[in-house]
Amino acid sequence: MKRILITGGAGFIGSHLSEKLLNQGNDIICLDNFFTGSKDNIRHLIGNNKFELVRHDIIKEYLAEVDQIYNLACPASPIHYQYNPIKTIKTSVIGTINMLGLAKRCKASILQASTSEVYGDPKIHPQVESYWGNVNPIGIRSCYDEGKRCAETLMVDYHRQHKIKIKIARIFNTYGPKMALNDGRVISNFIIQALKNEPITVYGNGKQTRSFCYVDDLIEGLILLMNSSDDFIGPVNLGNPQEFTIEGIAKLIIELTNSNSNIVYKPLPQDDPIQREPDITLAKNQLNWSPTTDIKSGLLKTINYFHSILNI
Ligand code: NAD
Ligand code: UDP
């Protein structure tokens, strides 16, 4: 049993992680400023005496006695992280410094939720951890991409300078129940549009690719990484290597929902990466991890979730 702090614990991934770690018998502090997270995601955990919900913003210092920190706080959807880009970069930089300071004082292990966005619009395919990426430092995605890159730098510098126990997970596109209705990312958008029989909004020509990991698989990878031997710090890719075009995903979701929706094509947002697929050899070798949920069963579980909350 450990005392575990989860920042961004009321968000999509954070709420699944809170539930899993609580069920394993740990004491959880779930910290969130509720920018994109919601109490609804963790309402069923409130009242459990091992679960504590704290409204706090990680750009301010936070003091507690903990054994492990999962630093997930940061809006992840492009529309949300671009809403207040300065706040986004402060969250990744000042927020991560605050969490590293806490880890240092408590001698806690800290895991940083990094992202495939550190590879930018990648010139190497599939992406391996040794690739340094192709990131625009002054574009509309930079507040997120460069913020996350700087957070990785802070992690390794605290490790080298102060011997902090760190873990860096490079998370690739993850989906599942509890994504917010207004999240704006592709899987939730397409499912909601399909369930409402509204047009499916494909950006660009839909030939760009992503690789989608079901949330339960990701949570398993994060926990294995956190509890791996101290000398394995990452960065390590966590994602599902099966690659899809966005147009292909739109068609699959129309089929799985039996929807009457048609596809409409909208302009491609600036700096939208053309392709993305994780090489997960490192995760397989070091953590004995690979995702087990195929796209159809993951999508069906997510469709059921949105079906129930949309009440249609
Ligand atoms: P999310 O937006 O659902 O969750 C983020 C949570 O952090 C929310 O609950 C939000 O309210 C909270 N938050 C934001 N800024 C905060 C701050 N300053 N202080 C305290 N709380 C704050 O997104 P998610 O998909 O659950 O992503 C979780 C983490 O995983 C993020 O760090 C994200 O960058 C990373 N990640 C996610 C994906 C993905 O596909 N879901 C991919 C790569 C990386
Ligand atoms: N996308 C789309 N329609 C939408 C939402 C997203 O075609 O309604 C595209 C988007 O342009 C990108 C891909 O789907 O090419 C994944 O977008 P998302 O915002 O989910 O994640 P990210 O771009 O950060 O990988």
XYZ file of C-alpha atoms and ligand atoms in Angstrom:
381
model
C 0.000 0.000 0.000
C 1.390 3.392 -1.039
C 0.369 7.045 -0.759
C -0.033 8.164 -4.322
C -0.614 11.659 -5.723
C -2.295 11.832 -9.129
C -2.308 15.304 -10.664
C -5.016 15.696 -13.282
C -6.758 12.855 -11.428
C -10.264 13.977 -12.429
C -9.425 13.947 -16.133
C -9.949 11.173 -18.662
C -6.796 9.103 -17.999
C -6.381 10.326 -14.402
C -9.818 9.114 -13.325
C -9.163 5.585 -14.662
C -5.772 5.578 -12.938
C -7.277 6.827 -9.646
C -9.840 4.023 -9.690
C -7.318 1.306 -10.531
C -4.752 2.361 -7.912
C -7.460 2.780 -5.267
C -8.791 -0.712 -6.030
C -5.266 -2.044 -5.564
C -5.441 -0.793 -1.946
C -3.429 2.413 -2.203
C -4.160 5.789 -0.588
C -4.942 8.248 -3.366
C -4.732 12.026 -3.447
C -6.527 13.083 -6.617
C -5.528 16.676 -7.400
C -7.183 18.709 -10.149
C -8.115 22.273 -11.075
C -11.138 20.967 -13.058
C -10.187 22.829 -16.236
C -10.985 19.814 -18.432
C -11.573 17.231 -15.698
C -14.851 16.623 -13.930
C -16.077 15.449 -10.538
C -18.433 13.139 -12.438
C -15.413 11.076 -13.484
C -14.471 10.262 -9.887
C -17.815 10.746 -8.101
C -18.039 7.001 -7.364
C -14.700 7.133 -5.511
C -15.650 10.034 -3.231
C -16.555 8.673 0.198
C -13.926 5.932 0.110
C -11.686 6.772 3.078
C -8.567 6.017 1.020
C -9.550 8.584 -1.609
C -9.014 12.325 -1.190
C -10.061 14.902 -3.791
C -8.154 18.201 -3.774
C -8.973 21.235 -5.915
C -5.571 22.711 -6.667
C -3.618 24.119 -9.594
C -0.134 22.644 -9.995
C 1.342 25.940 -11.094
C 1.147 26.652 -7.339
C 3.268 24.668 -4.906
C 1.559 21.720 -3.201
C 2.716 20.021 -0.020
C 1.854 16.474 1.011
C 3.633 13.310 2.131
C 3.527 10.815 -0.726
C 5.469 7.822 -2.065
C 4.608 8.210 -5.744
C 3.471 11.042 -8.030
C 1.775 10.548 -11.388
C 1.977 13.981 -13.044
C -0.900 13.976 -15.512
C -2.189 17.536 -15.067
C -2.317 19.267 -18.451
C -5.092 19.717 -20.999
C -4.475 17.164 -23.760
C -6.961 18.045 -26.479
C -5.740 20.608 -29.052
C -8.819 22.845 -28.602
C -8.322 22.895 -24.843
C -4.546 23.350 -24.740
C -4.800 26.111 -27.368
C -7.560 27.919 -25.423
C -5.007 29.496 -23.063
C -1.582 28.571 -24.471
C 0.395 30.499 -21.851
C -1.413 28.617 -19.090
C -0.708 25.332 -20.900
C 3.024 25.933 -20.979
C 3.004 27.143 -17.354
C 1.279 23.901 -16.367
C 3.933 21.774 -18.079
C 6.927 23.824 -16.940
C 6.109 25.477 -13.583
C 3.725 22.670 -12.663
C 6.342 19.988 -13.351
C 8.963 21.948 -11.366
C 6.541 22.047 -8.428
C 5.897 18.312 -8.647
C 9.623 17.567 -8.950
C 10.230 19.723 -5.858
C 7.627 17.680 -4.013
C 9.234 14.425 -5.225
C 12.626 15.672 -4.024
C 11.372 16.588 -0.548
C 9.412 13.335 -0.096
C 11.957 11.135 -1.905
C 8.998 10.025 -3.990
C 9.081 8.470 -7.458
C 7.560 10.689 -10.116
C 6.091 9.675 -13.464
C 5.599 12.336 -16.107
C 2.794 11.944 -18.659
C 4.710 12.980 -21.735
C 3.384 12.564 -25.233
C 3.990 11.449 -28.810
C 3.754 15.192 -29.572
C 7.420 15.464 -28.548
C 8.089 13.892 -31.972
C 6.084 16.674 -33.673
C 5.411 15.918 -37.345
C 7.811 12.953 -37.379
C 10.264 12.226 -40.171
C 10.953 8.745 -38.750
C 8.222 6.139 -38.889
C 7.284 4.386 -36.650
C 8.604 6.611 -33.887
C 11.366 5.256 -31.643
C 12.394 6.866 -28.357
C 15.851 7.742 -29.713
C 14.279 10.055 -32.346
C 14.543 13.734 -31.295
C 11.512 14.842 -33.244
C 10.459 17.541 -35.680
C 8.638 20.190 -33.666
C 7.685 23.725 -34.710
C 8.688 25.930 -31.740
C 6.377 28.823 -32.726
C 3.204 27.154 -34.001
C -0.220 26.781 -32.418
C 0.646 23.325 -31.025
C 3.965 24.513 -29.559
C 2.583 25.484 -26.134
C 1.788 21.810 -25.634
C 4.629 20.151 -27.582
C 7.446 22.369 -26.304
C 5.949 22.462 -22.794
C 6.028 18.661 -22.699
C 9.564 18.581 -24.140
C 10.722 21.022 -21.458
C 9.016 18.896 -18.800
C 11.065 15.894 -20.015
C 14.227 18.015 -19.737
C 13.305 19.037 -16.185
C 12.685 15.416 -15.265
C 16.094 14.208 -16.423
C 17.891 17.245 -14.950
C 16.313 16.650 -11.520
C 17.313 13.013 -11.873
C 20.935 13.846 -12.766
C 21.287 16.703 -10.282
C 19.213 15.501 -7.315
C 18.949 11.732 -7.953
C 15.133 11.911 -8.085
C 13.480 8.640 -9.112
C 11.842 9.523 -12.423
C 9.833 7.772 -15.129
C 8.888 9.339 -18.465
C 5.979 7.849 -20.434
C 5.481 9.060 -24.013
C 1.766 8.428 -24.375
C 0.284 8.025 -27.863
C -3.373 8.771 -28.710
C -5.501 7.115 -26.050
C -9.289 6.803 -26.021
C -12.086 5.276 -23.984
C -14.980 5.982 -21.638
C -14.856 9.232 -19.630
C -13.464 11.374 -22.430
C -15.319 14.679 -22.000
C -18.259 15.350 -24.320
C -16.599 18.602 -25.413
C -13.111 17.077 -25.563
C -12.729 17.684 -29.295
C -10.366 14.792 -29.980
C -11.081 12.586 -32.915
C -12.529 9.420 -31.357
C -14.979 11.191 -29.041
C -15.964 13.686 -31.760
C -16.660 10.963 -34.318
C -18.597 8.741 -31.889
C -20.788 11.609 -30.673
C -21.432 12.764 -34.253
C -22.230 9.215 -35.382
C -24.597 8.551 -32.469
C -26.447 11.780 -33.246
C -26.497 10.965 -36.995
C -24.692 14.253 -37.613
C -21.948 14.739 -40.250
C -18.555 13.274 -39.299
C -15.978 16.091 -39.472
C -12.787 14.769 -41.055
C -10.042 17.413 -41.069
C -7.937 17.589 -44.231
C -8.221 14.677 -46.674
C -8.349 12.149 -43.826
C -5.210 10.371 -45.053
C -3.226 11.432 -41.949
C -2.692 8.562 -39.517
C -2.860 7.947 -35.784
C -2.516 4.837 -33.613
C -5.147 4.460 -30.902
C -4.652 2.797 -27.510
C -7.572 1.768 -25.311
C -7.357 3.415 -21.903
C -7.224 0.183 -19.821
C -4.100 -0.917 -21.716
C -2.448 2.439 -21.144
C -3.215 2.415 -17.395
C -1.548 -0.985 -17.101
C 1.535 0.367 -18.881
C 1.722 3.449 -16.646
C 1.545 1.370 -13.454
C 4.143 -1.124 -14.726
C 6.438 1.773 -15.613
C 6.034 3.469 -12.236
C 6.910 0.224 -10.439
C 9.758 -0.808 -12.748
C 13.352 -0.898 -11.466
C 14.837 2.485 -10.487
C 17.434 2.370 -13.256
C 14.766 2.313 -15.984
C 13.643 5.922 -16.358
C 12.475 5.993 -19.986
C 11.408 7.841 -21.990
C 9.292 4.933 -23.151
C 6.542 4.918 -25.766
C 3.158 3.671 -24.535
C 0.602 3.228 -27.282
C -0.983 0.768 -29.655
C 1.108 0.263 -32.796
C -1.887 -0.435 -35.040
C -2.058 2.560 -37.376
C -5.229 3.938 -39.008
C -6.073 6.769 -41.349
C -8.519 9.256 -39.851
C -10.892 8.597 -42.739
C -10.673 4.853 -41.990
C -11.567 5.488 -38.343
C -14.552 7.611 -39.421
C -15.853 4.756 -41.603
C -15.298 2.175 -38.853
C -17.193 4.282 -36.302
C -20.096 4.795 -38.744
C -20.222 1.010 -39.211
C -20.008 0.159 -35.487
C -22.728 2.659 -34.544
C -25.016 1.763 -37.499
C -25.124 5.483 -38.118
C -26.679 7.404 -41.020
C -23.941 10.037 -40.775
C -21.997 11.077 -43.848
C -18.413 12.364 -43.882
C -17.699 16.082 -44.388
C -14.189 17.384 -44.985
C -12.978 20.457 -43.036
C -9.664 22.324 -43.234
C -6.682 20.578 -41.654
C -5.493 22.490 -38.554
C -2.004 24.030 -38.719
C 0.915 21.670 -37.924
C -1.362 18.615 -37.716
C 1.081 15.648 -37.828
C 0.795 13.536 -41.007
C 1.564 10.183 -39.400
C 2.006 8.670 -35.985
C 2.738 5.146 -34.830
C 4.695 4.064 -31.767
C 7.542 1.589 -31.861
C 6.889 -0.211 -28.555
C 9.890 -2.557 -28.553
C 11.325 -0.802 -25.485
C 8.076 -1.158 -23.489
C 7.840 -4.822 -24.487
C 11.427 -5.541 -23.419
C 11.590 -3.439 -20.244
C 8.033 -3.685 -18.933
C 6.783 -6.819 -20.658
C 3.882 -4.606 -21.785
C 1.897 -4.455 -24.952
C -1.733 -3.471 -25.515
C -4.298 -6.268 -25.729
C -7.512 -4.427 -26.687
C -8.234 -4.454 -30.414
C -9.741 -1.346 -31.992
C -13.222 -2.768 -32.494
C -13.741 -3.885 -28.902
C -12.223 -0.658 -27.556
C -14.465 1.428 -29.779
C -17.566 -0.592 -28.845
C -16.916 -0.001 -25.120
C -16.445 3.717 -25.814
C -19.575 3.847 -27.988
C -21.585 2.196 -25.179
C -20.292 4.807 -22.748
C -21.263 7.762 -24.946
C -24.568 6.094 -25.761
C -25.389 5.929 -22.048
C -24.385 9.503 -21.215
C -26.001 11.027 -24.304
C -29.171 9.129 -23.455
C -30.060 8.312 -27.095
P -7.678 15.514 -19.712
O -7.763 16.904 -20.232
O -8.915 14.705 -19.631
O -7.016 15.497 -18.272
C -6.142 16.473 -17.799
C -6.511 16.796 -16.372
O -5.584 17.751 -15.839
C -7.901 17.435 -16.263
O -8.613 16.832 -15.217
C -7.599 18.905 -15.970
O -8.642 19.544 -15.274
C -6.316 18.782 -15.182
N -5.463 19.994 -15.215
C -5.101 20.718 -16.304
N -4.282 21.730 -15.948
C -4.120 21.628 -14.591
C -3.393 22.386 -13.635
N -2.680 23.463 -13.993
N -3.466 22.006 -12.331
C -4.205 20.940 -11.952
N -4.917 20.191 -12.829
C -4.867 20.535 -14.133
O -6.575 14.767 -20.604
P -6.092 13.256 -20.592
O -6.304 12.712 -21.941
O -6.613 12.537 -19.411
O -4.513 13.468 -20.430
C -3.843 13.272 -19.197
C -2.360 13.472 -19.397
O -1.865 12.531 -20.351
C -1.981 14.852 -19.921
O -0.809 15.286 -19.281
C -1.742 14.622 -21.387
O -0.829 15.550 -21.918
C -1.188 13.213 -21.386
N -1.423 12.554 -22.684
C -2.659 12.137 -23.048
C -2.866 11.549 -24.283
C -4.210 11.052 -24.732
O -4.334 10.597 -25.864
N -5.244 11.058 -23.911
C -1.784 11.407 -25.169
C -0.539 11.882 -24.774
C -0.358 12.429 -23.518
N -9.540 15.142 -36.397
C -10.572 15.114 -37.346
N -11.816 15.449 -36.948
C -12.124 15.800 -35.667
C -11.083 15.805 -34.700
C -9.805 15.482 -35.109
O -10.336 14.783 -38.524
O -13.303 16.078 -35.394
C -8.180 14.758 -36.831
C -7.100 15.747 -36.470
O -6.961 16.742 -37.466
C -5.892 14.839 -36.376
C -6.461 13.523 -35.862
O -7.862 13.568 -36.141
O -5.348 14.631 -37.662
C -6.255 13.310 -34.367
O -6.700 14.469 -33.714
P -6.808 14.584 -32.131
O -7.197 15.991 -31.815
O -7.642 13.492 -31.612
O -5.323 14.283 -31.610
P -3.858 14.739 -32.059
O -3.924 15.581 -33.297
O -3.336 15.516 -30.894
O -3.159 13.473 -32.302
